[in-house]
Amino acid sequence: MADMAPRFPPEVWHIVCSYLDASSDIVNFRRACRAFADMGQPFALPSVVLYIHQGDFDHMRAVADHPVRSKYVHELEYVPHTFPEPSLTLERFIHIYSHLQHVPYEVLISGPLPSSDTELQQNCSRYKDAVRQQGEILKNHQDVALLAEVIPKLIGLRRILVSNCNWHREGREGANTPFTDTVPKGFQPWDNLRPSGYRGAKAVLSALETCNSKLEVLEIGTVSWRIIDALPSPDRLSSLTSLTLALDTVDDRSRIPNAETLYTSTEVPKCREHFKLGGFRDFLAGLPNLETLGIEFTYSNELPTLNYPAELDDIIKPGHHWPNLRALNLGNVDMETEGLMGFLALHKDTLLRLELHDIRITTSWLKLLPDINALLSLTQASVWGDLYGWQEATEDGEEMTEHWDLGDPSWCDDDPFSHKLGLYLVEGGTCPLKHANMSNTI
């Protein structure tokens, strides 16, 4: 095996390595001989997942300082979860630990409850050590300093995901973390800093502001809408082809258990006012190479009157055109129907994928959807959530509110109307929405 490598030029072996799975195939390939070990090294770590943990920080710094590996890290996933402070007392720790052992719908802790007080105390001690160590990192701003240090060194970096609450990390909720072996499940760090997700996202964006990256994909969520003030200059992200932001508009008060404001928030009108200043839409207009754009908000304000965190014209500058835009996702947005159709018309030659959820328009959905179907040639479409619109005026001149509740595919099975709507926008036919199947509550 050792003398196989010279038979082909290195370029051929690099092509071979590029098709191998980094988690297993590359490992076996590099074990074959020293020559293969050297050739496979650039492909050994294409993606790095980073938690706020000293071991992760040390590893990340070593990768960034490595003369070869630093060039071939293409993706960075940053999970800025933290422990709540102060740490739990031993009594509270035991109480929660005992409760989690009997949760019927999810195995949060593997194995039986420790049989002795000594074992419980040891578990609690490891948990407290983890909280203390992370607390020191945050207090000394080591997380911010690390990202500012390593991101400019990762010259091959093309994608960054800042994932708060495991956003966009579907299927990895139960995956091991640096805390798995030291902290029992159920006590793992989570979204505990306020504003939600802000610190971690800002640290990444600040690092991007200081370097000439060639980043192509930036995904951040779920993060407080206030992060829009921390966005770098568009020229620092001019190479972006994909931008996805999931912006949180829930007031911190609504996170208190049993709070009456569970689904409403003073943050919604504040967010709406801030977007009207125009800074965000100017930022987007400064990204000329976008092919994928996703801007969604977590909640509209349901009481006392229906309100939305932003209007379409405050997100996308009217008349702006991205020549290569292929995918658009908008959620919890208020929009003039004419403005939406104008934007879609500008992009009808390139737009292939469209997702709309929890949208309010100024006319009837029964007119808008056929117009979209006639205008675009989509290969993929999704419409879900609460759709609000206005029925055409009746003979007596009265207009009526439209409302369809099409559910949320992230926590329930696809609503049949939602599924049919997606097919309709791709394949045509008869629009499945009718006034007869509107929701009973408006």
Tab-separated table of C-alpha atoms in Angstrom:
chain	number	residue	atom	x	y	z
A	1	MET	CA	0.000	0.000	0.000
A	2	ALA	CA	2.856	2.348	0.818
A	3	ASP	CA	4.130	2.398	-2.774
A	4	MET	CA	0.706	3.020	-4.333
A	5	ALA	CA	0.744	6.758	-3.753
A	6	PRO	CA	3.545	7.646	-6.238
A	7	ARG	CA	1.714	5.967	-9.116
A	8	PHE	CA	-0.683	8.885	-9.395
A	9	PRO	CA	0.004	12.603	-9.119
A	10	PRO	CA	-1.090	14.282	-5.842
A	11	GLU	CA	-3.881	16.093	-7.682
A	12	VAL	CA	-5.591	12.771	-8.390
A	13	TRP	CA	-5.369	11.682	-4.776
A	14	HIS	CA	-6.780	15.032	-3.680
A	15	ILE	CA	-9.779	14.447	-5.914
A	16	VAL	CA	-10.214	10.986	-4.384
A	17	CYS	CA	-10.011	12.411	-0.866
A	18	SER	CA	-12.606	15.070	-1.644
A	19	TYR	CA	-15.189	12.314	-2.148
A	20	LEU	CA	-14.426	10.489	1.106
A	21	ASP	CA	-16.443	10.887	4.280
A	22	ALA	CA	-14.424	12.920	6.781
A	23	SER	CA	-15.705	11.054	9.836
A	24	SER	CA	-14.701	7.549	8.720
A	25	ASP	CA	-13.293	7.080	5.204
A	26	ILE	CA	-10.609	9.734	5.522
A	27	VAL	CA	-9.521	8.268	8.858
A	28	ASN	CA	-9.017	4.835	7.298
A	29	PHE	CA	-7.340	6.327	4.235
A	30	ARG	CA	-4.778	8.170	6.371
A	31	ARG	CA	-4.005	5.043	8.377
A	32	ALA	CA	-2.790	3.205	5.275
A	33	CYS	CA	0.628	4.831	5.064
A	34	ARG	CA	2.515	8.042	5.739
A	35	ALA	CA	2.018	9.316	2.186
A	36	PHE	CA	-1.746	8.849	2.449
A	37	ALA	CA	-1.710	10.404	5.907
A	38	ASP	CA	-0.144	13.562	4.504
A	39	MET	CA	-2.406	13.719	1.453
A	40	GLY	CA	-5.554	13.146	3.491
A	41	GLN	CA	-4.732	15.675	6.191
A	42	PRO	CA	-6.402	18.669	4.497
A	43	PHE	CA	-9.659	16.715	4.316
A	44	ALA	CA	-9.637	15.425	7.895
A	45	LEU	CA	-11.476	18.363	9.428
A	46	PRO	CA	-13.695	20.187	6.900
A	47	SER	CA	-16.184	21.193	9.595
A	48	VAL	CA	-15.712	22.275	13.207
A	49	VAL	CA	-18.392	22.492	15.908
A	50	LEU	CA	-17.497	24.912	18.692
A	51	TYR	CA	-19.058	25.173	22.158
A	52	ILE	CA	-18.198	27.561	24.992
A	53	HIS	CA	-15.885	25.030	26.594
A	54	GLN	CA	-12.171	25.265	27.329
A	55	GLY	CA	-11.366	21.988	25.584
A	56	ASP	CA	-13.154	23.171	22.443
A	57	PHE	CA	-11.347	26.503	22.625
A	58	ASP	CA	-7.945	24.814	22.866
A	59	HIS	CA	-8.757	22.550	19.913
A	60	MET	CA	-10.071	25.439	17.823
A	61	ARG	CA	-6.949	27.472	18.491
A	62	ALA	CA	-4.708	24.527	17.558
A	63	VAL	CA	-6.562	24.055	14.263
A	64	ALA	CA	-6.366	27.761	13.423
A	65	ASP	CA	-2.622	27.801	14.124
A	66	HIS	CA	-1.921	24.673	12.063
A	67	PRO	CA	-0.280	25.581	8.730
A	68	VAL	CA	-2.324	23.030	6.744
A	69	ARG	CA	-5.562	22.349	8.602
A	70	SER	CA	-6.368	26.038	8.966
A	71	LYS	CA	-6.659	26.295	5.177
A	72	TYR	CA	-9.149	23.452	4.812
A	73	VAL	CA	-11.765	24.148	7.473
A	74	HIS	CA	-14.743	25.104	5.320
A	75	GLU	CA	-17.526	25.198	7.925
A	76	LEU	CA	-17.762	26.504	11.477
A	77	GLU	CA	-20.806	25.757	13.628
A	78	TYR	CA	-20.844	27.826	16.800
A	79	VAL	CA	-23.256	26.748	19.553
A	80	PRO	CA	-23.163	29.522	22.189
A	81	HIS	CA	-25.137	27.708	24.888
A	82	THR	CA	-24.439	28.612	28.508
A	83	PHE	CA	-25.316	27.387	31.979
A	84	PRO	CA	-27.719	29.430	34.093
A	85	GLU	CA	-25.978	31.051	37.021
A	86	PRO	CA	-25.663	30.677	39.925
A	87	SER	CA	-25.288	26.901	39.888
A	88	LEU	CA	-27.859	24.704	41.619
A	89	THR	CA	-27.501	23.659	45.219
A	90	LEU	CA	-26.949	19.963	45.922
A	91	GLU	CA	-30.515	19.626	47.186
A	92	ARG	CA	-31.975	21.225	44.071
A	93	PHE	CA	-29.675	19.182	41.841
A	94	ILE	CA	-30.863	15.923	43.416
A	95	HIS	CA	-34.515	16.988	43.157
A	96	ILE	CA	-34.269	17.764	39.431
A	97	TYR	CA	-32.132	14.696	38.753
A	98	SER	CA	-34.724	12.464	40.399
A	99	HIS	CA	-37.545	14.051	38.429
A	100	LEU	CA	-35.794	13.670	35.069
A	101	GLN	CA	-35.317	9.961	35.688
A	102	HIS	CA	-39.072	9.499	35.352
A	103	VAL	CA	-39.825	11.677	32.344
A	104	PRO	CA	-41.903	9.278	30.203
A	105	TYR	CA	-41.461	10.834	26.758
A	106	GLU	CA	-37.720	11.295	26.600
A	107	VAL	CA	-34.715	9.549	28.102
A	108	LEU	CA	-32.863	12.540	29.471
A	109	ILE	CA	-30.416	10.629	31.652
A	110	SER	CA	-28.948	7.286	30.697
A	111	GLY	CA	-28.642	4.689	33.431
A	112	PRO	CA	-30.259	4.507	36.851
A	113	LEU	CA	-30.119	7.205	39.490
A	114	PRO	CA	-26.858	6.881	41.459
A	115	SER	CA	-27.406	4.540	44.367
A	116	SER	CA	-25.344	6.404	46.914
A	117	ASP	CA	-25.098	9.934	48.228
A	118	THR	CA	-21.433	9.902	47.265
A	119	GLU	CA	-22.238	9.333	43.585
A	120	LEU	CA	-24.822	12.099	43.608
A	121	GLN	CA	-22.377	14.483	45.210
A	122	GLN	CA	-19.724	13.598	42.627
A	123	ASN	CA	-22.156	14.281	39.770
A	124	CYS	CA	-23.153	17.579	41.328
A	125	SER	CA	-19.504	18.497	41.854
A	126	ARG	CA	-18.695	17.898	38.166
A	127	TYR	CA	-21.711	19.997	37.188
A	128	LYS	CA	-20.615	22.854	39.467
A	129	ASP	CA	-17.074	22.701	38.066
A	130	ALA	CA	-18.424	22.987	34.522
A	131	VAL	CA	-20.570	25.988	35.476
A	132	ARG	CA	-17.622	27.655	37.206
A	133	GLN	CA	-15.232	27.098	34.299
A	134	GLN	CA	-17.675	28.443	31.756
A	135	GLY	CA	-18.454	31.387	34.017
A	136	GLU	CA	-14.777	32.333	34.013
A	137	ILE	CA	-14.693	32.164	30.212
A	138	LEU	CA	-17.641	34.529	29.944
A	139	LYS	CA	-16.412	36.879	32.664
A	140	ASN	CA	-13.038	37.264	30.962
A	141	HIS	CA	-14.579	37.489	27.464
A	142	GLN	CA	-12.467	34.565	26.303
A	143	ASP	CA	-15.217	33.513	23.890
A	144	VAL	CA	-15.139	36.862	22.116
A	145	ALA	CA	-11.338	36.905	22.037
A	146	LEU	CA	-11.110	33.374	20.632
A	147	LEU	CA	-13.425	34.050	17.695
A	148	ALA	CA	-11.620	37.293	16.902
A	149	GLU	CA	-8.361	35.337	16.882
A	150	VAL	CA	-9.277	32.212	14.911
A	151	ILE	CA	-11.796	33.298	12.261
A	152	PRO	CA	-9.285	35.458	10.331
A	153	LYS	CA	-6.865	32.486	10.300
A	154	LEU	CA	-9.380	30.081	8.740
A	155	ILE	CA	-8.781	31.291	5.211
A	156	GLY	CA	-10.792	28.455	3.663
A	157	LEU	CA	-13.899	29.189	5.729
A	158	ARG	CA	-16.989	29.347	3.519
A	159	ARG	CA	-19.893	28.744	5.908
A	160	ILE	CA	-20.670	29.897	9.441
A	161	LEU	CA	-23.680	28.743	11.425
A	162	VAL	CA	-24.424	30.360	14.777
A	163	SER	CA	-26.954	27.970	16.270
A	164	ASN	CA	-28.790	29.021	19.399
A	165	CYS	CA	-31.287	26.426	20.701
A	166	ASN	CA	-29.907	23.982	18.074
A	167	TRP	CA	-31.462	26.040	15.280
A	168	HIS	CA	-30.665	24.514	11.864
A	169	ARG	CA	-29.053	21.506	13.551
A	170	GLU	CA	-31.969	19.133	13.026
A	171	GLY	CA	-31.307	15.580	14.086
A	172	ARG	CA	-28.412	16.530	16.340
A	173	GLU	CA	-30.365	17.446	19.469
A	174	GLY	CA	-29.158	14.277	21.192
A	175	ALA	CA	-25.612	14.411	19.864
A	176	ASN	CA	-22.675	14.413	22.232
A	177	THR	CA	-21.273	17.754	23.343
A	178	PRO	CA	-18.137	18.622	25.337
A	179	PHE	CA	-20.357	18.507	28.415
A	180	THR	CA	-21.846	15.051	27.809
A	181	ASP	CA	-19.335	13.088	29.877
A	182	THR	CA	-19.194	15.532	32.781
A	183	VAL	CA	-22.684	17.012	33.069
A	184	PRO	CA	-25.842	14.843	33.201
A	185	LYS	CA	-28.364	15.362	30.441
A	186	GLY	CA	-31.030	17.718	31.654
A	187	PHE	CA	-28.364	19.985	33.128
A	188	GLN	CA	-26.659	20.788	29.829
A	189	PRO	CA	-26.146	24.449	28.855
A	190	TRP	CA	-28.839	26.136	26.776
A	191	ASP	CA	-30.154	29.579	25.807
A	192	ASN	CA	-29.579	31.377	29.115
A	193	LEU	CA	-28.020	34.741	28.199
A	194	ARG	CA	-30.088	37.807	27.323
A	195	PRO	CA	-30.725	39.137	24.767
A	196	SER	CA	-31.263	35.663	23.381
A	197	GLY	CA	-28.297	34.441	21.332
A	198	TYR	CA	-26.939	37.966	21.031
A	199	ARG	CA	-23.520	37.554	22.634
A	200	GLY	CA	-22.442	34.612	20.498
A	201	ALA	CA	-23.750	36.080	17.250
A	202	LYS	CA	-22.174	39.467	17.899
A	203	ALA	CA	-18.798	37.855	18.648
A	204	VAL	CA	-18.842	36.103	15.264
A	205	LEU	CA	-19.977	39.212	13.389
A	206	SER	CA	-17.336	41.353	15.087
A	207	ALA	CA	-14.664	38.883	13.983
A	208	LEU	CA	-15.932	39.053	10.397
A	209	GLU	CA	-15.765	42.841	10.510
A	210	THR	CA	-12.023	42.709	11.079
A	211	CYS	CA	-11.017	40.288	8.313
A	212	ASN	CA	-11.279	39.892	4.566
A	213	SER	CA	-13.218	36.647	4.524
A	214	LYS	CA	-14.523	34.791	1.493
A	215	LEU	CA	-17.564	33.596	3.388
A	216	GLU	CA	-20.371	32.306	1.187
A	217	VAL	CA	-22.997	31.133	3.695
A	218	LEU	CA	-23.994	32.855	6.946
A	219	GLU	CA	-26.814	31.428	9.078
A	220	ILE	CA	-27.720	32.876	12.472
A	221	GLY	CA	-30.628	31.907	14.686
A	222	THR	CA	-32.478	32.011	16.875
A	223	VAL	CA	-31.108	35.388	17.960
A	224	SER	CA	-32.569	38.619	19.296
A	225	TRP	CA	-33.621	40.990	16.530
A	226	ARG	CA	-31.259	43.543	18.088
A	227	ILE	CA	-28.398	41.734	16.369
A	228	ILE	CA	-29.113	43.737	13.211
A	229	ASP	CA	-27.209	46.630	14.807
A	230	ALA	CA	-24.111	44.409	15.034
A	231	LEU	CA	-24.028	43.401	11.370
A	232	PRO	CA	-20.683	44.168	9.702
A	233	SER	CA	-20.288	46.450	6.724
A	234	PRO	CA	-21.738	44.825	3.584
A	235	ASP	CA	-18.367	45.042	1.846
A	236	ARG	CA	-16.983	42.624	4.449
A	237	LEU	CA	-19.578	40.076	3.324
A	238	SER	CA	-19.681	40.842	-0.381
A	239	SER	CA	-18.906	37.202	-1.231
A	240	LEU	CA	-22.055	35.945	0.536
A	241	THR	CA	-24.356	33.873	-1.627
A	242	SER	CA	-26.643	32.741	1.208
A	243	LEU	CA	-27.910	34.655	4.249
A	244	THR	CA	-30.436	33.249	6.708
A	245	LEU	CA	-31.495	35.022	9.906
A	246	ALA	CA	-34.057	33.790	12.437
A	247	LEU	CA	-34.786	36.815	14.610
A	248	ASP	CA	-36.321	36.484	18.060
A	249	THR	CA	-38.976	39.022	19.031
A	250	VAL	CA	-40.149	37.516	22.314
A	251	ASP	CA	-39.908	39.755	25.359
A	252	ASP	CA	-37.784	38.299	28.161
A	253	ARG	CA	-40.824	38.541	30.436
A	254	SER	CA	-42.601	35.983	28.288
A	255	ARG	CA	-39.941	33.404	29.167
A	256	ILE	CA	-41.043	33.365	32.795
A	257	PRO	CA	-43.054	30.176	33.499
A	258	ASN	CA	-46.807	30.812	33.630
A	259	ALA	CA	-46.360	34.432	32.557
A	260	GLU	CA	-49.465	35.969	31.014
A	261	THR	CA	-47.347	37.405	28.186
A	262	LEU	CA	-46.303	33.991	26.887
A	263	TYR	CA	-47.032	34.744	23.237
A	264	THR	CA	-47.010	38.526	23.195
A	265	SER	CA	-44.177	40.946	23.495
A	266	THR	CA	-43.271	44.588	23.736
A	267	GLU	CA	-40.321	43.646	21.509
A	268	VAL	CA	-42.524	43.405	18.411
A	269	PRO	CA	-43.361	47.129	18.107
A	270	LYS	CA	-39.783	48.053	19.069
A	271	CYS	CA	-38.485	45.771	16.348
A	272	ARG	CA	-40.934	47.165	13.809
A	273	GLU	CA	-39.919	50.744	14.566
A	274	HIS	CA	-36.233	49.887	14.282
A	275	PHE	CA	-36.609	48.214	10.907
A	276	LYS	CA	-38.345	51.324	9.601
A	277	LEU	CA	-35.063	53.207	10.010
A	278	GLY	CA	-33.895	51.450	6.840
A	279	GLY	CA	-30.478	50.297	7.963
A	280	PHE	CA	-31.210	46.613	7.503
A	281	ARG	CA	-32.577	46.882	3.981
A	282	ASP	CA	-29.542	48.977	3.016
A	283	PHE	CA	-27.325	46.211	4.406
A	284	LEU	CA	-29.076	43.570	2.285
A	285	ALA	CA	-28.889	45.771	-0.792
A	286	GLY	CA	-25.119	45.844	-0.311
A	287	LEU	CA	-24.825	42.065	-0.792
A	288	PRO	CA	-24.756	41.731	-4.588
A	289	ASN	CA	-24.230	37.974	-4.915
A	290	LEU	CA	-27.124	36.594	-2.876
A	291	GLU	CA	-28.670	33.411	-4.209
A	292	THR	CA	-30.535	32.436	-1.026
A	293	LEU	CA	-32.222	34.861	1.367
A	294	GLY	CA	-34.144	33.871	4.472
A	295	ILE	CA	-35.473	36.402	6.981
A	296	GLU	CA	-37.950	35.148	9.544
A	297	PHE	CA	-39.157	36.332	12.926
A	298	THR	CA	-40.251	34.118	15.784
A	299	TYR	CA	-43.541	35.793	16.711
A	300	SER	CA	-46.078	38.347	15.714
A	301	ASN	CA	-47.837	40.233	18.488
A	302	GLU	CA	-51.288	38.702	18.884
A	303	LEU	CA	-52.698	40.982	21.563
A	304	PRO	CA	-54.278	43.492	21.827
A	305	THR	CA	-54.127	43.832	18.034
A	306	LEU	CA	-52.356	41.767	15.404
A	307	ASN	CA	-48.965	43.276	14.672
A	308	TYR	CA	-45.817	42.123	12.923
A	309	PRO	CA	-42.120	42.677	13.629
A	310	ALA	CA	-41.411	44.164	10.195
A	311	GLU	CA	-42.868	45.106	6.829
A	312	LEU	CA	-41.518	43.762	3.559
A	313	ASP	CA	-40.439	47.208	2.339
A	314	ASP	CA	-38.339	47.627	5.500
A	315	ILE	CA	-36.544	44.330	4.847
A	316	ILE	CA	-36.045	44.539	1.093
A	317	LYS	CA	-35.616	47.893	-0.602
A	318	PRO	CA	-38.418	48.393	-3.154
A	319	GLY	CA	-37.103	47.865	-6.655
A	320	HIS	CA	-33.916	46.122	-5.560
A	321	HIS	CA	-32.834	43.198	-7.716
A	322	TRP	CA	-30.412	40.348	-6.989
A	323	PRO	CA	-29.450	38.901	-10.372
A	324	ASN	CA	-28.831	35.382	-9.024
A	325	LEU	CA	-31.533	35.018	-6.359
A	326	ARG	CA	-32.899	31.467	-6.409
A	327	ALA	CA	-34.480	30.965	-2.987
A	328	LEU	CA	-36.542	33.231	-0.714
A	329	ASN	CA	-37.926	32.531	2.757
A	330	LEU	CA	-39.969	35.109	4.690
A	331	GLY	CA	-41.757	34.557	7.992
A	332	ASN	CA	-43.915	36.704	10.295
A	333	VAL	CA	-43.817	39.642	7.914
A	334	ASP	CA	-46.447	42.246	7.041
A	335	MET	CA	-46.537	43.130	3.360
A	336	GLU	CA	-48.335	45.057	0.685
A	337	THR	CA	-49.442	42.576	-1.940
A	338	GLU	CA	-48.289	44.900	-4.701
A	339	GLY	CA	-44.829	45.115	-3.131
A	340	LEU	CA	-44.475	41.334	-2.906
A	341	MET	CA	-45.597	40.779	-6.488
A	342	GLY	CA	-43.272	43.519	-7.688
A	343	PHE	CA	-40.335	41.823	-6.003
A	344	LEU	CA	-41.274	38.404	-7.381
A	345	ALA	CA	-41.659	39.866	-10.872
A	346	LEU	CA	-38.127	41.273	-10.711
A	347	HIS	CA	-36.797	37.805	-9.853
A	348	LYS	CA	-39.100	35.601	-11.932
A	349	ASP	CA	-36.268	34.465	-14.208
A	350	THR	CA	-34.125	33.063	-11.379
A	351	LEU	CA	-36.354	32.319	-8.365
A	352	LEU	CA	-36.943	28.582	-7.954
A	353	ARG	CA	-37.749	28.093	-4.261
A	354	LEU	CA	-40.232	30.104	-2.219
A	355	GLU	CA	-41.294	29.738	1.412
A	356	LEU	CA	-43.824	32.012	3.112
A	357	HIS	CA	-45.134	31.537	6.628
A	358	ASP	CA	-47.216	33.604	9.030
A	359	ILE	CA	-47.762	36.379	6.506
A	360	ARG	CA	-50.337	39.183	6.374
A	361	ILE	CA	-51.116	40.744	2.993
A	362	THR	CA	-53.355	43.637	1.971
A	363	THR	CA	-55.504	41.726	-0.523
A	364	SER	CA	-56.960	38.239	-0.809
A	365	TRP	CA	-54.819	35.107	-0.708
A	366	LEU	CA	-57.281	33.644	-3.191
A	367	LYS	CA	-55.982	36.152	-5.731
A	368	LEU	CA	-52.327	36.279	-4.653
A	369	LEU	CA	-51.609	32.554	-4.869
A	370	PRO	CA	-52.870	32.130	-8.467
A	371	ASP	CA	-50.899	35.247	-9.425
A	372	ILE	CA	-47.711	33.742	-7.945
A	373	ASN	CA	-48.412	30.442	-9.691
A	374	ALA	CA	-48.828	32.202	-13.027
A	375	LEU	CA	-45.723	34.361	-12.573
A	376	LEU	CA	-43.091	31.938	-11.278
A	377	SER	CA	-41.721	28.578	-12.378
A	378	LEU	CA	-40.956	27.127	-8.958
A	379	THR	CA	-39.351	23.783	-8.229
A	380	GLN	CA	-40.095	23.953	-4.496
A	381	ALA	CA	-42.670	25.917	-2.514
A	382	SER	CA	-43.974	25.979	1.047
A	383	VAL	CA	-46.733	28.066	2.598
A	384	TRP	CA	-47.643	27.508	6.244
A	385	GLY	CA	-48.549	29.168	9.531
A	386	ASP	CA	-51.195	31.852	9.988
A	387	LEU	CA	-52.141	33.536	6.731
A	388	TYR	CA	-54.087	36.788	6.978
A	389	GLY	CA	-55.606	38.750	4.129
A	390	TRP	CA	-58.718	40.624	3.023
A	391	GLN	CA	-61.654	39.272	1.092
A	392	GLU	CA	-62.837	41.225	-1.902
A	393	ALA	CA	-65.515	43.766	-1.002
A	394	THR	CA	-69.073	42.424	-0.981
A	395	GLU	CA	-72.017	44.090	-2.679
A	396	ASP	CA	-72.577	46.304	0.360
A	397	GLY	CA	-68.925	47.419	0.223
A	398	GLU	CA	-67.840	45.531	3.338
A	399	GLU	CA	-64.421	43.873	3.421
A	400	MET	CA	-63.853	40.786	5.546
A	401	THR	CA	-60.658	39.469	7.093
A	402	GLU	CA	-59.274	36.193	5.765
A	403	HIS	CA	-57.463	33.754	8.032
A	404	TRP	CA	-56.103	30.261	7.486
A	405	ASP	CA	-54.145	28.423	10.167
A	406	LEU	CA	-51.904	25.994	8.284
A	407	GLY	CA	-49.870	24.811	11.268
A	408	ASP	CA	-46.122	24.662	11.834
A	409	PRO	CA	-44.279	21.715	10.239
A	410	SER	CA	-41.502	21.968	12.841
A	411	TRP	CA	-43.728	20.669	15.637
A	412	CYS	CA	-46.674	18.970	13.963
A	413	ASP	CA	-47.417	16.965	10.862
A	414	ASP	CA	-47.782	18.924	7.674
A	415	ASP	CA	-51.192	20.511	7.361
A	416	PRO	CA	-52.936	18.992	4.319
A	417	PHE	CA	-53.779	22.438	2.969
A	418	SER	CA	-50.172	23.556	3.420
A	419	HIS	CA	-48.896	20.511	1.539
A	420	LYS	CA	-51.420	21.018	-1.249
A	421	LEU	CA	-50.511	24.692	-1.474
A	422	GLY	CA	-46.869	23.835	-2.018
A	423	LEU	CA	-47.770	21.411	-4.791
A	424	TYR	CA	-50.141	23.947	-6.329
A	425	LEU	CA	-47.468	26.641	-6.550
A	426	VAL	CA	-45.110	24.176	-8.243
A	427	GLU	CA	-47.452	22.125	-10.419
A	428	GLY	CA	-50.475	24.385	-10.896
A	429	GLY	CA	-54.052	23.145	-10.940
A	430	THR	CA	-56.769	24.416	-8.610
A	431	CYS	CA	-55.876	26.524	-5.594
A	432	PRO	CA	-56.771	24.463	-2.487
A	433	LEU	CA	-57.578	27.485	-0.317
A	434	LYS	CA	-61.184	28.634	-0.312
A	435	HIS	CA	-63.235	30.865	1.912
A	436	ALA	CA	-65.175	27.753	2.868
A	437	ASN	CA	-62.111	26.214	4.529
A	438	MET	CA	-60.921	29.298	6.388
A	439	SER	CA	-60.159	28.989	10.099
A	440	ASN	CA	-63.082	29.506	12.442
A	441	THR	CA	-61.180	31.997	14.583
A	442	ILE	CA	-59.803	35.249	13.288
